[in-house]
Amino acid sequence: VKAEAAKRAAGESAVGFVEAGMVVGLGSGSTVYWFIAALGARVREGLDVLGVPSSLASAALAAEYGIPLVELDRRGVDLAVDGADAVDHDLRLIKGRGAAMVREKIVAAAARRFVVVVDETKMIDPLRGRLPVEVIAFGADHTLAMLESTGAPFILRQDGNGAHVVTDNQNLVADGEYPTISDPEGLAERIQAIPGVVGHGLFLGMADVVLVGHEDGHVEQIRPAR
Ligand code: A5P
């Protein structure tokens, strides 16, 4: 419940970045939930925005909150707001606990401004832990072996019933467990070069600002040094 207050503070504060007429990328997860709820309230008050959802789950949520939705097109989006699983001092991110990182990265890369909302427990430096990778089902076992050559055990993600998790793009998710990620850029390059890989959860050099929510309700804004 304490963490929820921090998530809520971060998510709601991102509404301050939204201006009338914007096309807004809507990420996924329990922190962005608060952003979508708060944005929906502003839409009900008459704010004119369009949302571009980065997952089927966020599309359903945004529709429930009355946010008009459009598909991503070549105009891109003005602002994207999304959560993260880990953030380091360079605002490098790990994403994908919700298995939506490929669409999330497409939307974030299409955004003129990318705002990340997290609670304080997500500040993890150096980056480490679970790194999700979306893989094509064909040859997945061999792809796993290639992923493991980058220095972590990988397993295919399963749901509560033991079935493989299938992404919105009809692919599988492989989760790696890295004791530490000392060279995120090098690792990202090696993973992306594996043919069975669609995309991975490292978001490097993308975040323009990270809004860190604390349990007492205050929100810190961190911007990259670059
Ligand atoms: C979804 O694929 C993830 O990238 C989420 O953005 C991430 O897991 C953050 O979710 P929470 O805000 O629920 O922690």
Tab-separated table of C-alpha atoms and ligand atoms in Angstrom:
chain	number	residue	atom	x	y	z
A	1	VAL	CA	0.000	0.000	0.000
A	2	LYS	CA	2.944	2.310	0.759
A	3	ALA	CA	4.445	1.551	-2.658
A	4	GLU	CA	1.043	2.304	-4.147
A	5	ALA	CA	1.191	5.885	-2.802
A	6	ALA	CA	4.591	6.332	-4.458
A	7	LYS	CA	3.355	4.887	-7.760
A	8	ARG	CA	0.267	7.053	-7.624
A	9	ALA	CA	2.256	10.223	-6.946
A	10	ALA	CA	4.589	9.535	-9.889
A	11	GLY	CA	1.840	8.491	-12.309
A	12	GLU	CA	-0.465	11.390	-11.540
A	13	SER	CA	2.347	13.955	-11.737
A	14	ALA	CA	3.044	13.015	-15.371
A	15	VAL	CA	-0.268	14.642	-16.328
A	16	GLY	CA	1.560	17.950	-15.824
A	17	PHE	CA	3.478	17.243	-19.052
A	18	VAL	CA	0.316	16.927	-21.158
A	19	GLU	CA	-0.869	19.907	-23.193
A	20	ALA	CA	-4.074	20.404	-25.191
A	21	GLY	CA	-3.942	18.934	-28.676
A	22	MET	CA	-1.213	16.389	-27.907
A	23	VAL	CA	-1.032	12.815	-29.108
A	24	VAL	CA	0.098	10.887	-26.016
A	25	GLY	CA	1.707	7.441	-25.885
A	26	LEU	CA	0.197	5.349	-23.072
A	27	GLY	CA	2.478	2.751	-21.497
A	28	SER	CA	1.562	-0.247	-19.379
A	29	GLY	CA	1.743	-1.294	-15.764
A	30	SER	CA	0.587	-0.347	-12.298
A	31	THR	CA	2.311	3.080	-12.196
A	32	VAL	CA	1.060	4.249	-15.585
A	33	TYR	CA	-2.366	3.138	-14.412
A	34	TRP	CA	-2.476	6.278	-12.268
A	35	PHE	CA	-1.438	8.437	-15.206
A	36	ILE	CA	-4.202	6.995	-17.400
A	37	ALA	CA	-6.784	7.469	-14.638
A	38	ALA	CA	-5.725	11.096	-14.072
A	39	LEU	CA	-5.591	11.815	-17.806
A	40	GLY	CA	-9.082	10.351	-18.167
A	41	ALA	CA	-10.318	12.787	-15.503
A	42	ARG	CA	-8.805	15.714	-17.466
A	43	VAL	CA	-10.458	14.431	-20.674
A	44	ARG	CA	-13.813	14.389	-18.902
A	45	GLU	CA	-13.180	18.036	-17.964
A	46	GLY	CA	-12.716	18.803	-21.663
A	47	LEU	CA	-8.992	18.369	-22.352
A	48	ASP	CA	-8.491	17.544	-26.019
A	49	VAL	CA	-5.909	14.733	-26.398
A	50	LEU	CA	-5.530	11.498	-28.316
A	51	GLY	CA	-3.939	8.391	-26.797
A	52	VAL	CA	-1.728	5.826	-28.525
A	53	PRO	CA	-1.759	2.646	-26.397
A	54	SER	CA	1.382	0.507	-26.284
A	55	SER	CA	-0.401	-2.672	-25.240
A	56	LEU	CA	-3.826	-4.258	-25.541
A	57	ALA	CA	-4.128	-3.886	-21.757
A	58	SER	CA	-3.478	-0.139	-21.823
A	59	ALA	CA	-5.894	0.245	-24.747
A	60	ALA	CA	-8.643	-1.400	-22.696
A	61	LEU	CA	-7.812	0.725	-19.647
A	62	ALA	CA	-7.702	3.980	-21.606
A	63	ALA	CA	-11.029	3.183	-23.277
A	64	GLU	CA	-12.529	2.556	-19.841
A	65	TYR	CA	-11.301	5.995	-18.720
A	66	GLY	CA	-12.752	7.691	-21.815
A	67	ILE	CA	-9.490	8.613	-23.550
A	68	PRO	CA	-9.972	8.701	-27.342
A	69	LEU	CA	-7.470	6.369	-29.011
A	70	VAL	CA	-5.646	6.359	-32.328
A	71	GLU	CA	-3.036	4.046	-33.816
A	72	LEU	CA	0.576	5.078	-34.091
A	73	ASP	CA	1.206	6.583	-37.505
A	74	ARG	CA	4.103	8.364	-39.184
A	75	ARG	CA	3.459	11.578	-37.294
A	76	GLY	CA	4.642	9.885	-34.095
A	77	VAL	CA	3.493	11.088	-30.670
A	78	ASP	CA	4.176	14.317	-28.784
A	79	LEU	CA	4.715	12.668	-25.425
A	80	ALA	CA	4.959	9.087	-24.212
A	81	VAL	CA	4.532	8.121	-20.558
A	82	ASP	CA	5.556	4.683	-19.350
A	83	GLY	CA	6.774	2.794	-16.279
A	84	ALA	CA	9.994	0.841	-15.828
A	85	ASP	CA	11.318	-2.076	-13.793
A	86	ALA	CA	14.763	-0.567	-13.142
A	87	VAL	CA	16.403	2.832	-13.740
A	88	ASP	CA	20.094	3.744	-13.356
A	89	HIS	CA	21.861	7.106	-12.925
A	90	ASP	CA	22.086	7.616	-16.722
A	91	LEU	CA	18.309	7.030	-16.968
A	92	ARG	CA	18.932	3.730	-18.701
A	93	LEU	CA	15.898	1.476	-18.161
A	94	ILE	CA	14.943	-2.155	-17.912
A	95	LYS	CA	11.335	-2.764	-18.985
A	96	GLY	CA	9.152	-5.705	-19.876
A	97	ARG	CA	7.839	-7.265	-16.693
A	98	GLY	CA	4.447	-6.800	-18.358
A	99	ALA	CA	5.769	-8.401	-21.586
A	100	ALA	CA	4.881	-5.283	-23.598
A	101	MET	CA	8.392	-3.891	-24.147
A	102	VAL	CA	8.500	-4.193	-27.934
A	103	ARG	CA	5.402	-2.061	-28.514
A	104	GLU	CA	6.451	0.198	-25.652
A	105	LYS	CA	9.827	0.804	-27.304
A	106	ILE	CA	8.199	1.542	-30.663
A	107	VAL	CA	5.963	4.161	-29.029
A	108	ALA	CA	8.747	5.627	-26.855
A	109	ALA	CA	11.062	5.925	-29.873
A	110	ALA	CA	8.281	7.693	-31.779
A	111	ALA	CA	7.852	10.251	-28.989
A	112	ARG	CA	9.254	13.762	-29.052
A	113	ARG	CA	9.400	13.488	-25.260
A	114	PHE	CA	9.567	10.282	-23.192
A	115	VAL	CA	8.566	10.581	-19.538
A	116	VAL	CA	9.119	7.602	-17.221
A	117	VAL	CA	7.141	7.119	-14.007
A	118	VAL	CA	8.458	4.881	-11.211
A	119	ASP	CA	8.396	4.507	-7.453
A	120	GLU	CA	11.654	4.867	-5.545
A	121	THR	CA	12.284	1.100	-5.340
A	122	LYS	CA	12.997	1.066	-9.101
A	123	MET	CA	16.215	3.087	-8.805
A	124	ILE	CA	18.706	0.233	-9.293
A	125	ASP	CA	22.316	1.110	-10.038
A	126	PRO	CA	24.098	-0.633	-11.697
A	127	LEU	CA	21.258	-2.244	-13.636
A	128	ARG	CA	20.771	-5.890	-12.733
A	129	GLY	CA	18.156	-8.587	-12.400
A	130	ARG	CA	15.538	-9.821	-14.784
A	131	LEU	CA	15.893	-8.751	-18.419
A	132	PRO	CA	12.934	-9.706	-20.636
A	133	VAL	CA	13.506	-10.474	-24.321
A	134	GLU	CA	10.730	-11.081	-26.871
A	135	VAL	CA	11.626	-14.061	-29.075
A	136	ILE	CA	10.075	-15.743	-32.107
A	137	ALA	CA	8.648	-19.192	-31.233
A	138	PHE	CA	10.521	-20.818	-34.131
A	139	GLY	CA	13.840	-22.079	-32.799
A	140	ALA	CA	13.182	-20.555	-29.376
A	141	ASP	CA	15.304	-23.148	-27.552
A	142	HIS	CA	18.316	-22.325	-29.721
A	143	THR	CA	17.664	-18.607	-29.299
A	144	LEU	CA	17.695	-19.182	-25.521
A	145	ALA	CA	21.125	-20.818	-25.793
A	146	MET	CA	22.418	-17.817	-27.761
A	147	LEU	CA	20.957	-15.455	-25.167
A	148	GLU	CA	22.686	-17.415	-22.397
A	149	SER	CA	26.054	-16.857	-24.091
A	150	THR	CA	25.677	-13.189	-23.046
A	151	GLY	CA	26.121	-14.171	-19.391
A	152	ALA	CA	22.785	-15.061	-17.801
A	153	PRO	CA	20.472	-18.058	-17.501
A	154	PHE	CA	17.283	-17.580	-19.568
A	155	ILE	CA	13.885	-19.237	-19.247
A	156	LEU	CA	10.689	-18.874	-21.258
A	157	ARG	CA	8.087	-17.000	-19.210
A	158	GLN	CA	5.057	-19.034	-18.143
A	159	ASP	CA	1.691	-17.981	-16.775
A	160	GLY	CA	0.122	-19.382	-13.583
A	161	ASN	CA	-1.097	-22.456	-15.480
A	162	GLY	CA	2.332	-23.332	-16.847
A	163	ALA	CA	1.525	-22.161	-20.378
A	164	HIS	CA	4.042	-19.981	-22.241
A	165	VAL	CA	3.234	-16.297	-22.055
A	166	VAL	CA	2.392	-14.991	-25.540
A	167	THR	CA	2.906	-11.284	-26.260
A	168	ASP	CA	0.486	-8.942	-28.023
A	169	ASN	CA	2.639	-9.673	-31.098
A	170	GLN	CA	2.116	-13.449	-30.768
A	171	ASN	CA	5.705	-14.132	-29.723
A	172	LEU	CA	7.278	-15.656	-26.572
A	173	VAL	CA	9.114	-13.939	-23.710
A	174	ALA	CA	12.518	-15.127	-22.467
A	175	ASP	CA	13.617	-13.783	-19.085
A	176	GLY	CA	17.316	-13.541	-18.282
A	177	GLU	CA	18.722	-13.108	-14.795
A	178	TYR	CA	21.840	-10.905	-14.797
A	179	PRO	CA	23.812	-10.570	-11.557
A	180	THR	CA	24.862	-7.155	-12.878
A	181	ILE	CA	24.739	-5.442	-16.264
A	182	SER	CA	28.057	-3.602	-16.376
A	183	ASP	CA	27.839	-2.619	-20.068
A	184	PRO	CA	24.168	-2.077	-21.003
A	185	GLU	CA	24.999	-0.709	-24.490
A	186	GLY	CA	27.230	-3.683	-25.341
A	187	LEU	CA	24.688	-6.166	-24.026
A	188	ALA	CA	21.844	-4.506	-25.950
A	189	GLU	CA	23.847	-4.772	-29.166
A	190	ARG	CA	24.686	-8.450	-28.622
A	191	ILE	CA	21.090	-9.390	-27.790
A	192	GLN	CA	19.575	-7.450	-30.686
A	193	ALA	CA	21.991	-9.173	-33.103
A	194	ILE	CA	20.541	-12.641	-32.328
A	195	PRO	CA	18.239	-13.561	-35.244
A	196	GLY	CA	15.378	-15.003	-33.141
A	197	VAL	CA	15.142	-11.872	-31.013
A	198	VAL	CA	12.378	-9.378	-31.756
A	199	GLY	CA	13.357	-6.896	-29.065
A	200	HIS	CA	14.543	-6.565	-25.479
A	201	GLY	CA	13.766	-4.591	-22.352
A	202	LEU	CA	16.846	-2.336	-22.288
A	203	PHE	CA	15.808	1.250	-23.126
A	204	LEU	CA	19.033	3.224	-23.476
A	205	GLY	CA	19.322	6.936	-24.133
A	206	MET	CA	15.568	7.240	-24.511
A	207	ALA	CA	14.175	8.729	-21.288
A	208	ASP	CA	14.018	12.545	-21.214
A	209	VAL	CA	12.886	12.688	-17.611
A	210	VAL	CA	12.193	10.156	-14.860
A	211	LEU	CA	9.552	11.035	-12.263
A	212	VAL	CA	10.354	9.157	-9.049
A	213	GLY	CA	7.474	8.882	-6.598
A	214	HIS	CA	8.126	8.569	-2.868
A	215	GLU	CA	5.908	7.094	-0.163
A	216	ASP	CA	5.252	10.510	1.390
A	217	GLY	CA	3.803	11.636	-1.945
A	218	HIS	CA	6.609	13.846	-3.204
A	219	VAL	CA	7.941	13.368	-6.704
A	220	GLU	CA	11.532	13.892	-7.745
A	221	GLN	CA	12.350	14.795	-11.379
A	222	ILE	CA	15.598	13.313	-12.707
A	223	ARG	CA	16.989	14.422	-16.055
A	224	PRO	CA	19.879	12.862	-17.927
A	225	ALA	CA	23.338	14.414	-17.664
A	226	ARG	CA	23.812	14.091	-21.457
B	1	A5P	C1	5.551	-3.544	-19.224
B	1	A5P	O1	6.034	-4.346	-20.244
B	1	A5P	C2	6.671	-2.975	-18.409
B	1	A5P	O2	7.683	-2.435	-19.204
B	1	A5P	C3	6.148	-1.964	-17.418
B	1	A5P	O3	6.246	-0.662	-17.925
B	1	A5P	C4	6.941	-2.092	-16.196
B	1	A5P	O4	6.906	-3.442	-15.818
B	1	A5P	C5	6.445	-1.184	-15.080
B	1	A5P	O5	5.307	-1.674	-14.471
B	1	A5P	P1	4.872	-1.220	-13.001
B	1	A5P	O6	4.661	0.268	-13.068
B	1	A5P	O7	3.619	-2.000	-12.754
B	1	A5P	O8	5.986	-1.601	-12.095
